[in-house]
Steps between C-alpha positions, in 0.01 A plus 500: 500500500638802399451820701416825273526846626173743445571762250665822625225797519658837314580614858728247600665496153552930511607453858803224356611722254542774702698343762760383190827685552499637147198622266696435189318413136635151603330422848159674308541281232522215724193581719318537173586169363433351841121662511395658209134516610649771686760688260331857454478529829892413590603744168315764697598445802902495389435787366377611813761437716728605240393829530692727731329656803605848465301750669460869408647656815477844304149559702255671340508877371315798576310505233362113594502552814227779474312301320417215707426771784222615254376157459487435842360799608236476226447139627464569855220772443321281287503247766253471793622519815600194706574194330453447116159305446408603920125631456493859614119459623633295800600817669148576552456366836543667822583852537500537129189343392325679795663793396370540148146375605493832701627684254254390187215510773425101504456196694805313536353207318514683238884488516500162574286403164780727352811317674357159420418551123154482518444850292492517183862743370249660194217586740696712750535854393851651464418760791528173707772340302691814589450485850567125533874632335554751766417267758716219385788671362497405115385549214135538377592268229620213730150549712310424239715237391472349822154537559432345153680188628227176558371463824601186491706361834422843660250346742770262637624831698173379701352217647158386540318198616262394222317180425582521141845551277601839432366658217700746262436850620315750221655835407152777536462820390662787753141647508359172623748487766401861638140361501592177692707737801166723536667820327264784477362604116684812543818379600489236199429763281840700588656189499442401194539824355824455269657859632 
């Protein structure tokens, strides 16, 4: 019975070659003839350890240098603050959330419907928008982005005892939402005056 060895994968056979003393055309050829399911790989990979490792140590000039302090600058205002991806609307809790209810004149569930996604971004007039910016610190833009984002996994910021599964929370208008917290006529009419 003879014993045969498995086949080398392409990791073990790159790993052999580079622990030969020499790269020479002869070892390549060699390694080649010895696996040529393999051979594009081991001509590029000669060719990349052939290749020096020089570094420009020159740095960068003045002129390049300015120029990725634009881009960065340009890409930090763009940004929201706090992580990249973080939801801004998470901020509206606490002093913040109670905050802004005070200062647009409504119930705090009202906020909450707001934090959690439940309004929908198209209903709520920019006046608001605007507000929700100053509150939070960015950009009306990223608001509404955020608030346009599916309610979906919002409600597991809160538990409940039910006797049924979870079902996916609906978006509603902003309008509706004023309704459900008991806001007055007249204060849903300045509030939904786009000022």
């Amino acid at each position: 019975m003879t014993a045969t060895n498995p086949p080398l994968t392409l990791d073990a056979v790159l790993d052999l070659f580079q622990m030969e003393e020499l790269h020479d055309g002869h070892v390549l050829a060699r390694y080649v003839a010895a696996h040529p399911q393999f051979a594009l790989q081991l001509i590029d990979f000669s060719r990349l350890i052939a290749t020096p490792d020089t570094e420009d140590e020159g740095g960068l000039t003045a002129t390049e240098q300015s120029r990725i302090d634009a881009a960065w600058i340009t890409h930090q205002a763009a940004r929201p603050q706090g992580a990249t991806g973080a939801d801004p609307l998470v901020r509206l809790s606490g002093d913040v959330g109670k905050a802004l209810a005070v200062k647009l004149g409504v119930p705090r569930q009202v906020i909450t419907c707001i934090r959690e996604h439940r309004v929908l971004a198209s209903s709520v007039p920019a006046s608001v928008t605007r507000e929700l910016s100053v509150a939070l610190g960015v950009p009306q833009a990223h608001v509404i982005a955020a608030m346009a984002r599916s309610p979906a996994g919002m409600a597991a910021t809160r538990s409940y005892k039910s006797d049924g599964p979870p079902r996916p929370v609906a978006q509603t208008t902003f309008e509706q939402v004023l309704k459900d917290a008991g806001v007055s006529e007249a204060d849903r009419v300045r509030l939904l005056a786009d000022a």
